[in-house]
Tab-separated table of C-alpha atoms in Angstrom:
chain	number	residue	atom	x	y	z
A	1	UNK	CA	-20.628	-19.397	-36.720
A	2	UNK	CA	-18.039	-20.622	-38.779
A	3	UNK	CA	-16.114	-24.177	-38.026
A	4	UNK	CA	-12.914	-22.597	-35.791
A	5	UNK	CA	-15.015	-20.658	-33.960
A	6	UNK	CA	-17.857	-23.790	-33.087
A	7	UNK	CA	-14.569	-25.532	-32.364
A	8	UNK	CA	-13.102	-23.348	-30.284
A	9	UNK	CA	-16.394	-23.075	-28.594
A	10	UNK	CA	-16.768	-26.917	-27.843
A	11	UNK	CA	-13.199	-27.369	-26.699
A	12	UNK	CA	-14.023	-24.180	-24.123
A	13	UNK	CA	-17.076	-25.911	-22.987
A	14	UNK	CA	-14.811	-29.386	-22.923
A	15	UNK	CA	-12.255	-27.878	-20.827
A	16	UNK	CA	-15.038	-26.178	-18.070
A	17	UNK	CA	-16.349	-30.031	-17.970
A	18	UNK	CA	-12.848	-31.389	-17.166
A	19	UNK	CA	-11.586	-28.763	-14.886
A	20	UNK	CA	-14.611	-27.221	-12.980
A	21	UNK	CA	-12.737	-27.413	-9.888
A	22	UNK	CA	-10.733	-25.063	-11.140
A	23	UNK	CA	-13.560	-22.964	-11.962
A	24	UNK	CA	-15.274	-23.291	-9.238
A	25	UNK	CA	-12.123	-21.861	-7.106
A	26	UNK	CA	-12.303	-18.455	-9.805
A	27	UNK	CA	-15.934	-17.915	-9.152
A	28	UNK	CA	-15.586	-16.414	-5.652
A	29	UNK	CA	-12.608	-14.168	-6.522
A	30	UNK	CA	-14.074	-13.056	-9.614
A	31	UNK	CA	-17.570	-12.159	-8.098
A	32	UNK	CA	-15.555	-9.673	-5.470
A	33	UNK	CA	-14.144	-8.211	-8.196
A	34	UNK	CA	-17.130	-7.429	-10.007
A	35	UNK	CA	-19.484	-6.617	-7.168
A	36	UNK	CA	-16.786	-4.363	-5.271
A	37	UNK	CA	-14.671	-2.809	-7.970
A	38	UNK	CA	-16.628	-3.055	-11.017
A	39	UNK	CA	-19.667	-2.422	-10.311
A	40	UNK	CA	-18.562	0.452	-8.375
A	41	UNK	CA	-17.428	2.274	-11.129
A	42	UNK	CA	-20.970	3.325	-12.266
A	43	UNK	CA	-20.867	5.319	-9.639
A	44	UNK	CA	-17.992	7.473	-10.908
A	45	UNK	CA	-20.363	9.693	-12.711
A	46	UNK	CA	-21.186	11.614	-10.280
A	47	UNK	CA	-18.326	13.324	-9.652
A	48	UNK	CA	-19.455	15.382	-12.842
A	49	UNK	CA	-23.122	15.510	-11.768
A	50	UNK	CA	-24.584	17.832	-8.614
A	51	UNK	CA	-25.697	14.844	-7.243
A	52	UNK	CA	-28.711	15.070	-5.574
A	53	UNK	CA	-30.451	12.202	-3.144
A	54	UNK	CA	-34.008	12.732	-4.278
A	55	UNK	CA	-33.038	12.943	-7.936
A	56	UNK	CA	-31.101	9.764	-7.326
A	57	UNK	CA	-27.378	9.362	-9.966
A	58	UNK	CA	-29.188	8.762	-13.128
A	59	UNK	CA	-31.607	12.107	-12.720
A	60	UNK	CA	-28.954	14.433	-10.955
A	61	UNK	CA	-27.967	17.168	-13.738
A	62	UNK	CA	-24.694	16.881	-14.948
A	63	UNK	CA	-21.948	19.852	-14.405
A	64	UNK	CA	-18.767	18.260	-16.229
A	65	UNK	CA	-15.506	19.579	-14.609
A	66	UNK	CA	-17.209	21.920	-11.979
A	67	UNK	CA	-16.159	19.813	-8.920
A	68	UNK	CA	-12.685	18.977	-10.678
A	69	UNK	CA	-12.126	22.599	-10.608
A	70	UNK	CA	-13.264	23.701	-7.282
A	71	UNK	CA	-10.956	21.049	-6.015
A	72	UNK	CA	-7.774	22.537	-7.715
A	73	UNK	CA	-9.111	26.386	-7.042
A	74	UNK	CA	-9.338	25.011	-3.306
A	75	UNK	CA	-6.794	26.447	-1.034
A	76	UNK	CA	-6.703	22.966	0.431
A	77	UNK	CA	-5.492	21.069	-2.892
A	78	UNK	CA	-1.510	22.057	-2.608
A	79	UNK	CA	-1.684	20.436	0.936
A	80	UNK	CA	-3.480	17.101	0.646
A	81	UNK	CA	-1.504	16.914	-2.400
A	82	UNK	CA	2.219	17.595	-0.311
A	83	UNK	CA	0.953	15.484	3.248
A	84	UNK	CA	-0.580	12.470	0.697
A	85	UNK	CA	2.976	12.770	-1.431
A	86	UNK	CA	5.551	13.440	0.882
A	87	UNK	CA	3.941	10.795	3.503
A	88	UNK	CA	3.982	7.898	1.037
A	89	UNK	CA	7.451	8.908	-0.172
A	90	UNK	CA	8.761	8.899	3.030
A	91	UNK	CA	7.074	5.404	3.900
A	92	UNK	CA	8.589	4.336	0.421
A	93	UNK	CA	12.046	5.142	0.481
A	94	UNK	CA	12.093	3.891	3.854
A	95	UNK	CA	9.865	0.824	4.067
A	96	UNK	CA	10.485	-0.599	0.788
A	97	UNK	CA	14.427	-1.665	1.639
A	98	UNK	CA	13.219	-2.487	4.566
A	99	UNK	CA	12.012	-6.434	3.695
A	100	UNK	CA	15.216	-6.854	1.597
A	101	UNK	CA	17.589	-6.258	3.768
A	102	UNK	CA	15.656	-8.302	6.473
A	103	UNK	CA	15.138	-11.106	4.542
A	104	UNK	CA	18.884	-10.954	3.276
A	105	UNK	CA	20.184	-11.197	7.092
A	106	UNK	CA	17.896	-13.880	7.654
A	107	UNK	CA	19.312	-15.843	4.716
A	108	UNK	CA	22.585	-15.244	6.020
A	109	UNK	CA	21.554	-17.118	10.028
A	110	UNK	CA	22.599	-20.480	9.962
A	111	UNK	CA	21.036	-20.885	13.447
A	112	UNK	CA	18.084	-22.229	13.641
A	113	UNK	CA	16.507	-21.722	16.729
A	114	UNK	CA	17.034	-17.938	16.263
A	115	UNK	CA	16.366	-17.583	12.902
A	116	UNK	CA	13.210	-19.049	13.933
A	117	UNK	CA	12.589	-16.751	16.851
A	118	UNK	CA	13.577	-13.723	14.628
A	119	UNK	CA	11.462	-14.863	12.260
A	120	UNK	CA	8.382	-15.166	14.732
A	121	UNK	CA	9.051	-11.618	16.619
A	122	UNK	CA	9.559	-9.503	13.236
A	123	UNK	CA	6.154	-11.678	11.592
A	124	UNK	CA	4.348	-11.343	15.089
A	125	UNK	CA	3.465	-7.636	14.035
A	126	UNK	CA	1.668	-7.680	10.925
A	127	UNK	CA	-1.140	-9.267	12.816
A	128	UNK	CA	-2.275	-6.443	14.927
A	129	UNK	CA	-4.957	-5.000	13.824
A	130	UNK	CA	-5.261	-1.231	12.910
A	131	UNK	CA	-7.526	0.187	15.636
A	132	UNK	CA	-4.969	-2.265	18.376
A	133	UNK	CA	-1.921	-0.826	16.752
A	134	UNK	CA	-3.161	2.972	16.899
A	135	UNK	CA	-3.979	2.061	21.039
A	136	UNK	CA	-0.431	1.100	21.109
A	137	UNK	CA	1.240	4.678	19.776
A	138	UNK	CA	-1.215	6.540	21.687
A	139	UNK	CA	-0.492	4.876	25.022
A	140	UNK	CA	2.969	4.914	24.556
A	141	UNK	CA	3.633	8.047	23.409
A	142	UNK	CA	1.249	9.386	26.464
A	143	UNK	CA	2.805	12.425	27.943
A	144	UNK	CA	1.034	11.315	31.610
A	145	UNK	CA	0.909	7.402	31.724
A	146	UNK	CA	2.932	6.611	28.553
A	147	UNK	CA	6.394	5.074	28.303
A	148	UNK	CA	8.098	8.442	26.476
A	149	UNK	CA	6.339	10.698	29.328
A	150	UNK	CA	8.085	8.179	31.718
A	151	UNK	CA	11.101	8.603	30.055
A	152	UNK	CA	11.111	12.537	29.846
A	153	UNK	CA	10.247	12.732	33.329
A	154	UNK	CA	12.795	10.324	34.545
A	155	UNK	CA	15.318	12.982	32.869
A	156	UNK	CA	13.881	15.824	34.906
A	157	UNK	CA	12.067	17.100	31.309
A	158	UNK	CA	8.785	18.711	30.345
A	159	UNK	CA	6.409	15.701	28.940
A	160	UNK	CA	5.652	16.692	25.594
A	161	UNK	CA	2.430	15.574	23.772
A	162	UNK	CA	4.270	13.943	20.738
A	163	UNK	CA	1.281	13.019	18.815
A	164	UNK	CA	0.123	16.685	18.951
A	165	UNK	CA	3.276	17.567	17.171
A	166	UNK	CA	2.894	18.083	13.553
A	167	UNK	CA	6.506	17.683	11.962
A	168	UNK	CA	6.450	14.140	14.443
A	169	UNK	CA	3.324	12.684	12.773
A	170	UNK	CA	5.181	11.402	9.814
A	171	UNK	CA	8.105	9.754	11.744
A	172	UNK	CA	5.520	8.377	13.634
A	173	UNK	CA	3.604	6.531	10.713
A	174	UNK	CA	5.994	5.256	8.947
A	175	UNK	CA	8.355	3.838	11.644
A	176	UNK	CA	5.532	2.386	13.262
A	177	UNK	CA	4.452	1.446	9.993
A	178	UNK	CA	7.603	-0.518	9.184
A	179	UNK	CA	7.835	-2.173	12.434
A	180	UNK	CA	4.587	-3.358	11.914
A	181	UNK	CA	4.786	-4.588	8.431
A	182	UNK	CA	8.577	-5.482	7.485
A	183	UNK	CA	8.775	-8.928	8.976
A	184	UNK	CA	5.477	-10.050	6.923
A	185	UNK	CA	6.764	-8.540	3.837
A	186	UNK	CA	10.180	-9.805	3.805
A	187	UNK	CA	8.660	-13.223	3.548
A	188	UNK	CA	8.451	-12.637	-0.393
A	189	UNK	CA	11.727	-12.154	-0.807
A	190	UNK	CA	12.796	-15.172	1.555
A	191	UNK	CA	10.794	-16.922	-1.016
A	192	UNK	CA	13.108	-15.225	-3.478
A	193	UNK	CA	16.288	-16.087	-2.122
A	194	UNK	CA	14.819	-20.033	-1.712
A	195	UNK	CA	14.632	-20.739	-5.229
A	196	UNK	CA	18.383	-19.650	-6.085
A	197	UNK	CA	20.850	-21.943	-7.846
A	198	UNK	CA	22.448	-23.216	-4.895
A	199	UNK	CA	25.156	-24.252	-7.188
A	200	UNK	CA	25.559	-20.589	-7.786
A	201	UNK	CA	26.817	-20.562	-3.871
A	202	UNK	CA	29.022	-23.315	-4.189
A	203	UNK	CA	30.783	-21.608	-7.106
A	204	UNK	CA	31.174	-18.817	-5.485
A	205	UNK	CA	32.517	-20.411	-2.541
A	206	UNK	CA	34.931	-22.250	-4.737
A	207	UNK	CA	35.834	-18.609	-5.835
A	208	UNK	CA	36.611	-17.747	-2.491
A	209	UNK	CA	33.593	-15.176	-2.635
A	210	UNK	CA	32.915	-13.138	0.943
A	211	UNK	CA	29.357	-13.220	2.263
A	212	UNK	CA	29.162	-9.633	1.069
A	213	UNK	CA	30.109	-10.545	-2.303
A	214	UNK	CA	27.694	-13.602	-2.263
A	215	UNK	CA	25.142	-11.400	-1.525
A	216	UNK	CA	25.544	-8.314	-3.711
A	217	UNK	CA	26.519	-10.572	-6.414
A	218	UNK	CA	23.812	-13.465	-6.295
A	219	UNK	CA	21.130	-12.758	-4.056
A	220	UNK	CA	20.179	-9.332	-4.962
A	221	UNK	CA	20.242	-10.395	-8.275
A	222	UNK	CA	17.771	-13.027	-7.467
A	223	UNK	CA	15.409	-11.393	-5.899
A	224	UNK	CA	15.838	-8.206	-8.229
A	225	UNK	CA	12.729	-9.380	-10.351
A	226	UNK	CA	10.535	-9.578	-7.206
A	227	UNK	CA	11.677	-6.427	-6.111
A	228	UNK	CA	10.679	-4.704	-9.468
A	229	UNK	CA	7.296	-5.942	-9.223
A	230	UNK	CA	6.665	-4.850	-5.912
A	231	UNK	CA	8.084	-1.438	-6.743
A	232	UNK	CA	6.308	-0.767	-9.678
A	233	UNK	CA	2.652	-1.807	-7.616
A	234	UNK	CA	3.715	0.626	-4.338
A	235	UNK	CA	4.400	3.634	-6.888
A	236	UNK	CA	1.047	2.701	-8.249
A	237	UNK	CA	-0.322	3.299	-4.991
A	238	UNK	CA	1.801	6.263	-4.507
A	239	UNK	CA	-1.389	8.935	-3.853
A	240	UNK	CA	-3.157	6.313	-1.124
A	241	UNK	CA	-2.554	6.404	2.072
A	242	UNK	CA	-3.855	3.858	4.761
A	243	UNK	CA	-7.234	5.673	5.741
A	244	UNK	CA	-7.776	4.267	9.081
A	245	UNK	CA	-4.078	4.428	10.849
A	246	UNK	CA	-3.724	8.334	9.642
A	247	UNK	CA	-7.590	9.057	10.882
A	248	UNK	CA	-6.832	6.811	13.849
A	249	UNK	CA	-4.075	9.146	14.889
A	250	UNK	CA	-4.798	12.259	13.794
A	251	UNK	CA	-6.060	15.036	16.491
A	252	UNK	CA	-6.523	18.548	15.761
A	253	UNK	CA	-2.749	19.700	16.634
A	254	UNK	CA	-1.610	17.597	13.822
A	255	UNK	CA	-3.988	18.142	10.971
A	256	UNK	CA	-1.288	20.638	9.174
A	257	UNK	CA	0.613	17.839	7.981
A	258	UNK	CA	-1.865	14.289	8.655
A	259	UNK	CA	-4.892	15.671	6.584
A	260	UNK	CA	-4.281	13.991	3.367
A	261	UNK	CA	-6.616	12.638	0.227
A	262	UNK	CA	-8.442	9.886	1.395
A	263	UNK	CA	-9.397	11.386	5.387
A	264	UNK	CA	-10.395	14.813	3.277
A	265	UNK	CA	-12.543	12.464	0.988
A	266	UNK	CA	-14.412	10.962	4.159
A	267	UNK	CA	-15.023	14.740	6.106
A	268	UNK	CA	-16.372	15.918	2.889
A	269	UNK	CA	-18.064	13.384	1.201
A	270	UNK	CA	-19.702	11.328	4.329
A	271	UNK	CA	-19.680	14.012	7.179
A	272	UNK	CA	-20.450	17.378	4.953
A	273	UNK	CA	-22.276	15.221	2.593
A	274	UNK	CA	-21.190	16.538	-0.027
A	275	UNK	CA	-21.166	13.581	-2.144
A	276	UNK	CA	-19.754	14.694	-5.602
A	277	UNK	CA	-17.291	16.774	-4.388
A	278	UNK	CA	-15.734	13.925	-2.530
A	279	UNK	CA	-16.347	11.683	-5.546
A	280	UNK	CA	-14.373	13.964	-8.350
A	281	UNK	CA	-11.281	14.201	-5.398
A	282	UNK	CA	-11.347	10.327	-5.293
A	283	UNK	CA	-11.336	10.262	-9.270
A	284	UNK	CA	-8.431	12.393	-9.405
A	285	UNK	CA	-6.676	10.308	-7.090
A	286	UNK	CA	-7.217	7.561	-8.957
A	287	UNK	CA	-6.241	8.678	-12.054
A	288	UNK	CA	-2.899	9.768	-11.202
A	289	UNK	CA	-2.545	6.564	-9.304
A	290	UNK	CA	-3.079	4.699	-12.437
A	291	UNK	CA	-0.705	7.246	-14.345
A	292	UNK	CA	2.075	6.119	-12.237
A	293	UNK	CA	1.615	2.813	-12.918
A	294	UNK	CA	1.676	2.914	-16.327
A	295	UNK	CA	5.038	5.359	-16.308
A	296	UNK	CA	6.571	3.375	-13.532
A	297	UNK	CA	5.958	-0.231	-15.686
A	298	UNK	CA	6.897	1.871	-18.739
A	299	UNK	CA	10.389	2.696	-17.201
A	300	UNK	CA	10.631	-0.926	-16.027
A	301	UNK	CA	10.380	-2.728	-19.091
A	302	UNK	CA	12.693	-0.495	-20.600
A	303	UNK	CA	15.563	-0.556	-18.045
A	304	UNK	CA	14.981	-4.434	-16.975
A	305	UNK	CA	13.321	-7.514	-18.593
A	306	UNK	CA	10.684	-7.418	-15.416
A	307	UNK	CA	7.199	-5.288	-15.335
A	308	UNK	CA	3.980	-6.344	-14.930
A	309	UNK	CA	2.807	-6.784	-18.759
């Protein structure tokens, strides 16, 4: 070991010594990392294996592409692949402006006893819990005791089952979805907007700048690089879907269009125990997961100065 390196060495070791609060606070993240999505990984192989339970993963035989194949031969690949894509796009194009415009209106209340109160009602949401929030739909949207069968009935119309519609299930999701979620998320960008110039306002005002133009003209600006972040990480999740809300509310009149990747995955892989099958599905999705990532930063960096590396 040459001199640098020892000296690199000792002022590592110097710097644990000093900081190992610090440290300390890493550890815990770290370990979750390794235990539950490194470790993991070994795993993997046997979506190119027949994996067998008695055999165990290291003495299964392996069968390369086989399950990668059945999977695209499957008559069910071209429609997990449309419900996964066309459900997240939906949720995207719709839930992603969502926060920004939020927290832009809130930045615009100078009230604030009801910015407050706004602020409480739209965050209140985010803290149901899946299984509550599923309870919710379900009751309201009850064709007998629900709140939409009330209102169908009080206009002399047949009560419909809505949830056992299949070209409703998507509305459903996402709007829920965003009414759930957009108060907690616009909290980023609120963030965003607080650590603006305010000297860029005052200009402006001196200008004789609108609200409008205040805010197409300096806040969306500042909260542009935030935006572009966030972006690029929900088109990296672009092929998952929230497992338990789309399980949670899907019946057997909806399946045409709620069946996607990752409730496919669990009725394969866990119920029909078909274990590598499921595993080589949940590769795939992966894969093109991190694809899209790595396009959607690509296209980033080149059109803006923000991306994730």
């Amino acid at each position: 070991m040459g001199p640098s390196l020892r000296g690199g060495f000792g002022r590592g070791i110097l710097s644990i010594k000093r900081h190992w609060q610090l440290y300390l606070i890493v550890i815990l993240p770290l370990l979750y990392l390794i235990i539950f999505k490194y470790i993991p990984m070994f795993g993997a192989q046997i979506a190119f294996k027949d994996y067998n339970v008695v055999k165990g993963m290291l003495g299964s035989p392996w069968v390369g592409m086989k399950h990668f194949e059945q999977f695209f031969q499957s008559p069910n690949f071209p429609v997990l692949i449309q419900n996964t894509l066309f459900l997240n796009l939906y949720a995207l194009l719709v839930g992603f402006p969502a926060p920004i415009i939020l927290a832009l209106a809130l930045n615009e209340l100078r009230q604030g006893l009801f910015k407050k109160t706004v602020q409480m009602v739209t965050y209140a949401p985010y803290f149901i819990s899946t299984v509550v929030m599923v309870s919710m739909i379900i009751i309201f949207l009850s064709p007998r005791v629900g709140f939409a069968g009330s209102v169908l009935k009080a206009f002399d119309m047949e009560s419909v089952n809505i949830l056992g519609l299949p070209e409703l299930f998507r509305h459903i999701y996402v709007w829920s979805d965003i009414w759930q979620h957009t108060g907690y998320g616009a909290i980023i960008y609120m963030a965003a907007l607080a650590g603006i110039n305010p000297q860029l306002y005052e200009a402006a005002k001196v200008d004789g700048a609108s609200r409008l133009q205040k805010i197409f003209n300096i806040d969306i600006p500042g909260i542009m690089p935030a935006a572009v972040i966030l972006l690029i990480l929900n088109v990296g999740q672009l092929m998952n879907v929230g497992f338990e809300k789309v399980f949670l509310l899907q019946n057997p009149l909806n399946t045409g269009t709620s069946e996607v990747i990752s409730t496919y995955v669990y009725k394969i892989g866990l119920i029909g125990a078909n274990f590598s099958f499921s595993a080589a599905i949940g590769l795939f999705n992966s894969v093109i997961n991190l694809i899209l990532l790595l396009l959607v930063n690509f296209l980033a960096r080149k059109s803006s100065e923000t991306s994730l590396w």
